[in-house]
mmCIF file of C-alpha atoms in Angstrom:
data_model
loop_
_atom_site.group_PDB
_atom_site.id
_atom_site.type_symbol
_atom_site.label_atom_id
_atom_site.label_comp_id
_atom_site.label_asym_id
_atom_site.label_seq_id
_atom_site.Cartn_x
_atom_site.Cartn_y
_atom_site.Cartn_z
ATOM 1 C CA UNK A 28 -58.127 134.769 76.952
ATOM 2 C CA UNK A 29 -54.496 134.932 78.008
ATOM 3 C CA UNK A 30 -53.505 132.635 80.775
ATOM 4 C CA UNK A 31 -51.521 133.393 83.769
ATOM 5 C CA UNK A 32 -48.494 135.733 83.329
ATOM 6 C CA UNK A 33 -45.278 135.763 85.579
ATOM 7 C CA UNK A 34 -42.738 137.809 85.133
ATOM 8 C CA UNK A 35 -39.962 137.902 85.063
ATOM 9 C CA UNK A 36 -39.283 134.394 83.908
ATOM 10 C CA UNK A 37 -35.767 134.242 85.497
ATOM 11 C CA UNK A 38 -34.594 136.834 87.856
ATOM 12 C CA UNK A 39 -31.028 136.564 89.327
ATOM 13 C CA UNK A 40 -30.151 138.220 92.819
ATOM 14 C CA UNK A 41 -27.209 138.870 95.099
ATOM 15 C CA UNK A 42 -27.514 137.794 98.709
ATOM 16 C CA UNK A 43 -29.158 140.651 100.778
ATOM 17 C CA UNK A 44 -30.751 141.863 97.562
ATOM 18 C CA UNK A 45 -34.728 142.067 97.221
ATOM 19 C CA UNK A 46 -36.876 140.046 94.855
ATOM 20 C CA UNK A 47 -39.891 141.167 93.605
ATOM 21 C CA UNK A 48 -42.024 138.683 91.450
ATOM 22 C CA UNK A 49 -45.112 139.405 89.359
ATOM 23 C CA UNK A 50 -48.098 137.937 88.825
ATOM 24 C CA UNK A 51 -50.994 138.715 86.598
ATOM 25 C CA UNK A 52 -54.137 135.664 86.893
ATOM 26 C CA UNK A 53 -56.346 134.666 84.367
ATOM 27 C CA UNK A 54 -58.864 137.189 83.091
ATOM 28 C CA UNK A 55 -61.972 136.899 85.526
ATOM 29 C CA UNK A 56 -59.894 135.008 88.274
ATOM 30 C CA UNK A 57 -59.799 137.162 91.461
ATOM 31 C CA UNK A 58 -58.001 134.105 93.352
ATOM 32 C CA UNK A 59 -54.266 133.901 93.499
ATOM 33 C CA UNK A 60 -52.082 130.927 94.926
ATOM 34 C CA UNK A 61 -48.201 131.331 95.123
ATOM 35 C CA UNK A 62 -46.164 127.990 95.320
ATOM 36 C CA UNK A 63 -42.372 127.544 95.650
ATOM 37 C CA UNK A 64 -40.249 124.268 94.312
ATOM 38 C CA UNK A 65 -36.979 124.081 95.355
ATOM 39 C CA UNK A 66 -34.534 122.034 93.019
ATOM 40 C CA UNK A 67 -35.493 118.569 92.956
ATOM 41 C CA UNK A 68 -38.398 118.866 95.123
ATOM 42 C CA UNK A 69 -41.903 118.832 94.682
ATOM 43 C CA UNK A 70 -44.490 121.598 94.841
ATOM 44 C CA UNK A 71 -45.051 123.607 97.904
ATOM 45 C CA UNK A 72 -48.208 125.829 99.154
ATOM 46 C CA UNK A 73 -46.796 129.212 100.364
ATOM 47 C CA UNK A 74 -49.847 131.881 100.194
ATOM 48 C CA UNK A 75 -53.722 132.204 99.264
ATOM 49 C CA UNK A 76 -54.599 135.580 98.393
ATOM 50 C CA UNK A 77 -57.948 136.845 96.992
ATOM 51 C CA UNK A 78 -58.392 140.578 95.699
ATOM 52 C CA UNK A 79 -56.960 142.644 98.615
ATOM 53 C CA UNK A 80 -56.878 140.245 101.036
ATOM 54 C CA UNK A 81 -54.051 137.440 102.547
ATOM 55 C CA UNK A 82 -56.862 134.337 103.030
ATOM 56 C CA UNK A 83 -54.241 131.615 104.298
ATOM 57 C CA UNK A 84 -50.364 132.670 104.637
ATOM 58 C CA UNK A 85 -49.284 130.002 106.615
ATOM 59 C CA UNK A 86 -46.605 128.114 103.947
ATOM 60 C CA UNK A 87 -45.087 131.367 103.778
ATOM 61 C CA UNK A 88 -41.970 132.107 105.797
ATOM 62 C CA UNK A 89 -42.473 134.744 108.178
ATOM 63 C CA UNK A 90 -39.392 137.125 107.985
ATOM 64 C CA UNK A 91 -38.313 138.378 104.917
ATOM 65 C CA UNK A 92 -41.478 136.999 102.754
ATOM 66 C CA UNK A 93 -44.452 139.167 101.783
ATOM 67 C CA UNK A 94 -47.424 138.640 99.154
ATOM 68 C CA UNK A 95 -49.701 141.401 98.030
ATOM 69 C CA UNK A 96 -52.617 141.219 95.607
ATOM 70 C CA UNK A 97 -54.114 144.741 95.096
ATOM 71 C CA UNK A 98 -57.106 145.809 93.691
ATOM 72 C CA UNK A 99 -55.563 147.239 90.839
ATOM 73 C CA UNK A 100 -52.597 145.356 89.389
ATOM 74 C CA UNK A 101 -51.091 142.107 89.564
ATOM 75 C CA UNK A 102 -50.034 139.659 92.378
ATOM 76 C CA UNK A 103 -46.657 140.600 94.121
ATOM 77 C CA UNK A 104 -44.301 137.831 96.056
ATOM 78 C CA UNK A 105 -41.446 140.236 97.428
ATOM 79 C CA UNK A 106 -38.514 138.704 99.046
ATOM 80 C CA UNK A 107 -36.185 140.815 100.706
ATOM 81 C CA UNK A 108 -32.621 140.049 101.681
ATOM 82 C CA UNK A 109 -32.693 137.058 99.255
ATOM 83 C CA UNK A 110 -30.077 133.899 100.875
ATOM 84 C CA UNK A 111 -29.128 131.210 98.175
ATOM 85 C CA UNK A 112 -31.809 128.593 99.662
ATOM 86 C CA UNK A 113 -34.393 130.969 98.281
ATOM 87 C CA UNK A 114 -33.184 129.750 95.121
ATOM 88 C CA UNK A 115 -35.845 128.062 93.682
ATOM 89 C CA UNK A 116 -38.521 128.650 90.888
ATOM 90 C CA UNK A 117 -41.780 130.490 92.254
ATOM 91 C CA UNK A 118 -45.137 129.475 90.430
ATOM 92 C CA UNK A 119 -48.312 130.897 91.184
ATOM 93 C CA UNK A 120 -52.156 129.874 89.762
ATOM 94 C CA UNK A 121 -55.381 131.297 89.342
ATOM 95 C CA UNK A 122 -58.734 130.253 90.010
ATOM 96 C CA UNK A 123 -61.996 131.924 89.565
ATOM 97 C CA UNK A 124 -63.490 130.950 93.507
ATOM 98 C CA UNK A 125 -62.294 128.532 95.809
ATOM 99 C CA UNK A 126 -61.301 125.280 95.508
ATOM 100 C CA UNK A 127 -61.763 125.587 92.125
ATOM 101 C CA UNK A 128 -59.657 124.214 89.234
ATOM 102 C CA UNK A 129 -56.330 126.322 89.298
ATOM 103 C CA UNK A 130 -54.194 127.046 85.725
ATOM 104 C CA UNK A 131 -50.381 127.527 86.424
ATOM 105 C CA UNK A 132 -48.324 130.551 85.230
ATOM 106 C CA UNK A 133 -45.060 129.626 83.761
ATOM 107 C CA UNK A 134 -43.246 130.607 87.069
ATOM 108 C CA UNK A 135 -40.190 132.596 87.836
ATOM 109 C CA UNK A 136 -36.661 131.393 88.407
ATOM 110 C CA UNK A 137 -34.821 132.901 90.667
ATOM 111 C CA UNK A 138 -31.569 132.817 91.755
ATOM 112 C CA UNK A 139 -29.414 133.994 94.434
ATOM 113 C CA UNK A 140 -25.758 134.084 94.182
ATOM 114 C CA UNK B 1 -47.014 111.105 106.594
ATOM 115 C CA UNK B 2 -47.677 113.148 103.420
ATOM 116 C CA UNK B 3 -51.290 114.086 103.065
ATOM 117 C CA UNK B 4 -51.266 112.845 99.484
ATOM 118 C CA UNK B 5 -49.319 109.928 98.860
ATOM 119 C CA UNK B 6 -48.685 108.744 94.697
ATOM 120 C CA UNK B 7 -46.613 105.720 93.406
ATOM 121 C CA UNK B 8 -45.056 104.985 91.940
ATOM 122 C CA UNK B 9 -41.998 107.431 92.385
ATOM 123 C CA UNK B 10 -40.561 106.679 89.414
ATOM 124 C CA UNK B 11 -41.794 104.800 85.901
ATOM 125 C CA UNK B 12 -40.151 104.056 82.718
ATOM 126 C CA UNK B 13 -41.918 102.445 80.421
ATOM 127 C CA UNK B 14 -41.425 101.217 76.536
ATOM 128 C CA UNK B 15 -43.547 103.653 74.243
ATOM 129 C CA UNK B 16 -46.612 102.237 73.436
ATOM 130 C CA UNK B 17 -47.172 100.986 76.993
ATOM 131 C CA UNK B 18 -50.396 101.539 78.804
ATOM 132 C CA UNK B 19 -49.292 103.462 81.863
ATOM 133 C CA UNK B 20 -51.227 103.690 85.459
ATOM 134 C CA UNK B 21 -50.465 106.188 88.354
ATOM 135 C CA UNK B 22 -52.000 105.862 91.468
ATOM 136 C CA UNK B 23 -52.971 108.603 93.912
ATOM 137 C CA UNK B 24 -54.186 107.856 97.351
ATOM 138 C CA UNK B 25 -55.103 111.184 99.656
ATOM 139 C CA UNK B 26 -56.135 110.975 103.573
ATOM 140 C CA UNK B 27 -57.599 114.362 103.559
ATOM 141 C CA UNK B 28 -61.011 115.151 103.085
ATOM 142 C CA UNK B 29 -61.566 116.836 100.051
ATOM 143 C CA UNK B 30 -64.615 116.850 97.099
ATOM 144 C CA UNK B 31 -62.196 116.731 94.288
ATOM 145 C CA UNK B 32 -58.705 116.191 93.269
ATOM 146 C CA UNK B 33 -56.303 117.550 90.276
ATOM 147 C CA UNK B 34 -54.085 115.797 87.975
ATOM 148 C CA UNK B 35 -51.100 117.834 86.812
ATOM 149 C CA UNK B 36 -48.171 117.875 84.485
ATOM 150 C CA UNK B 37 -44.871 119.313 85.081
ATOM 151 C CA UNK B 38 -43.029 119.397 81.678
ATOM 152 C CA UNK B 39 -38.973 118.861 82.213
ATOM 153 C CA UNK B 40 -38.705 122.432 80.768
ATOM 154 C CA UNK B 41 -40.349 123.093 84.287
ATOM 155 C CA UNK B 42 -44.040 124.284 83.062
ATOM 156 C CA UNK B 43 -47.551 123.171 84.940
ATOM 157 C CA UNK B 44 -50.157 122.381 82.821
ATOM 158 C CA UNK B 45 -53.338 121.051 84.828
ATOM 159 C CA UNK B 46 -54.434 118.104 83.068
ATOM 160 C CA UNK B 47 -57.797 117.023 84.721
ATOM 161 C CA UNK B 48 -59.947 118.321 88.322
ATOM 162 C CA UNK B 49 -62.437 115.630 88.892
ATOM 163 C CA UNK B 50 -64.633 115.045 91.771
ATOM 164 C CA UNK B 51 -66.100 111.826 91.238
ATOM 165 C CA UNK B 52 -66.087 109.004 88.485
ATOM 166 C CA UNK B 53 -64.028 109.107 85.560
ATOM 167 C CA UNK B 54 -62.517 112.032 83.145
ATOM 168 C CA UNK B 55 -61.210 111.480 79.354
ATOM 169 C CA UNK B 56 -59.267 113.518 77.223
ATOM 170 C CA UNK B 57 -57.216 112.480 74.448
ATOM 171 C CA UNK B 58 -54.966 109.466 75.544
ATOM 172 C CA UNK B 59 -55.214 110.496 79.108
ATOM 173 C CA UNK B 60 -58.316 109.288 81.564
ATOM 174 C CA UNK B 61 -58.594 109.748 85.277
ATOM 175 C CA UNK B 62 -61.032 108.346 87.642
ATOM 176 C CA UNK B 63 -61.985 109.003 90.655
ATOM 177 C CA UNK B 64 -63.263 107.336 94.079
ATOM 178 C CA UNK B 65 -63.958 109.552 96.734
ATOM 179 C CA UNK B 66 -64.976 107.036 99.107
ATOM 180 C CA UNK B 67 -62.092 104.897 99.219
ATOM 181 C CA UNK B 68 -59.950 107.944 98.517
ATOM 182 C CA UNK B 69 -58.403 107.038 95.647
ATOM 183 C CA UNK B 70 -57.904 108.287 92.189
ATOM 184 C CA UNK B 71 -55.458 106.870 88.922
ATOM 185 C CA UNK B 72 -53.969 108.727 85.677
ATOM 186 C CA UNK B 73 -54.014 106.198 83.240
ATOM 187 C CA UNK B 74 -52.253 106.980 79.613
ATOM 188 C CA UNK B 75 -53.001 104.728 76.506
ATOM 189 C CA UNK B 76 -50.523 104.337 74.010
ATOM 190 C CA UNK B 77 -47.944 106.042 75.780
ATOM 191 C CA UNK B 78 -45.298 108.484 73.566
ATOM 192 C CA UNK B 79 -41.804 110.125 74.508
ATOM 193 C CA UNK B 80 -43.430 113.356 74.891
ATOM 194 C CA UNK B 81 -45.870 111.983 77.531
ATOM 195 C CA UNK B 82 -41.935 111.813 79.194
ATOM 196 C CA UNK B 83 -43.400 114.157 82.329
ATOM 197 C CA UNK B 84 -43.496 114.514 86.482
ATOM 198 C CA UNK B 85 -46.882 114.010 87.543
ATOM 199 C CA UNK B 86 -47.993 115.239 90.343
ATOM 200 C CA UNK B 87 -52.129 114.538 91.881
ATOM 201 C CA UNK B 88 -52.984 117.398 94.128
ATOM 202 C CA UNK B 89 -56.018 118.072 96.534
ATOM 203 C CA UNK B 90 -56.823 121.206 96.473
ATOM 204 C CA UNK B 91 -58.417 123.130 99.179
ATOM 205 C CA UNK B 92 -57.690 126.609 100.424
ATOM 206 C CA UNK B 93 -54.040 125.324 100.344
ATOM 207 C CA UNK B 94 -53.516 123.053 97.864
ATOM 208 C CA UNK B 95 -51.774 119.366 99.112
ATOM 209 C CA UNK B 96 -49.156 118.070 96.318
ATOM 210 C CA UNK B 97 -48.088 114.363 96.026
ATOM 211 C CA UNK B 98 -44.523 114.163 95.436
ATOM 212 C CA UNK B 99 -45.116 113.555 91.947
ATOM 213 C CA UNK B 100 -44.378 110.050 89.392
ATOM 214 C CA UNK B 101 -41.600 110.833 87.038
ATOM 215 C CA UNK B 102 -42.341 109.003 84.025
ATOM 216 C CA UNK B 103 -40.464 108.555 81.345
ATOM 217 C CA UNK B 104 -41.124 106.812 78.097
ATOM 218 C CA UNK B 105 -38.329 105.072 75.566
ATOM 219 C CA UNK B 106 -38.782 105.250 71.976
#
């Protein structure tokens, strides 16, 4: 049973340049959290999405951030017009229902220069 | 005030030690996760655990939902147990402590 996939694994973008991050969950999981951790700083909720549906968006900047979790496919984080403080690395975790145990995906590291 | 307060910030500790981290929360949850952020940057959730105690390996956790309250102890600690840790209440958002970096001499 694979774990949680994230790719890419480092992705580099130019300011005003769109970032799209990937996110496949745990076979059987149909809950999806996304979490951002800026350099030196500690984990941060952004979005809660369950098949289809946005259940709690409210750590997630409102312009320029969008999360999508079809029903086909694998969790999407899209960022567009990337600025250097969205430098950061992106994780996001899995859980089979809510408030469940969640298991991490390696995360993606993006950076904007 | 963070939701979900841990000390200490920072530990270093001679290998071998017997190490304690403390996580105190204010919000109301039914059970709290331990997990480990390697330096290379990867999560690994060590332990969820709603009530009493929870033992794998060298690591335990226990628990005390009343008082709010829960420690990561390690037993003979190693260099590789070198790690941020970081107690979390999870909920439909998730609430991180800041996390105890811990590092262990050889």
């Amino acid at each position: 049973n694979a774990g949680v996939m994230q790719n890419p694994r480092h992705l580099v973008r130019r300011r005003g340049q769109e970032a799209r991050l990937r996110c496949s969950p745990m076979k059987g999981h149909s809950h999806v959290y996304w979490y951002r951790q800026l350099p030196e700083e500690g984990l941060k909720f952004m979005v809660y999405l369950q098949k289809e549906n946005i259940i709690d968006e409210s750590g997630m900047p409102k312009e320029r951030f969008s999360a999508e979790f079809p029903k086909e496919g694998p969790s999407i984080l899209r960022i567009q017009q990337v600025v250097r403080g969205d430098s950061a690395a992106y994780f996001c975790a899995s859980s089979p229902r809510r408030g469940y145990e969640q298991y991490f995906g390696p995360g993606t590291r993006l950076t904007v220069t | 005030k963070n939701e979900v307060e841990q000390s200490p910030q920072n530990l270093t500790a001679q290998e071998g030690e017997f190490i304690t981290i403390n996580c105190s929360y204010s919000v109301g949850i039914s059970a709290l996760h331990w997990l480990q952020q390697h330096p290379g940057g990867g999560i690994v959730s060590l332990f969820m655990l709603s009530s009493g105690k929870k033992k794998h390996g060298r690591l335990i956790a226990t628990i005390n939902i009343q008082e709010k309250h829960s420690s990561l102890h390690i037993t003979a600690s190693h260099p590789r147990d070198s790690a941020v840790y970081i107690c979390a209440a999870p909920d439909d958002k998730i609430i991180f402590g800041k996390g105890t970096r811990l590092h262990i001499l050889p």
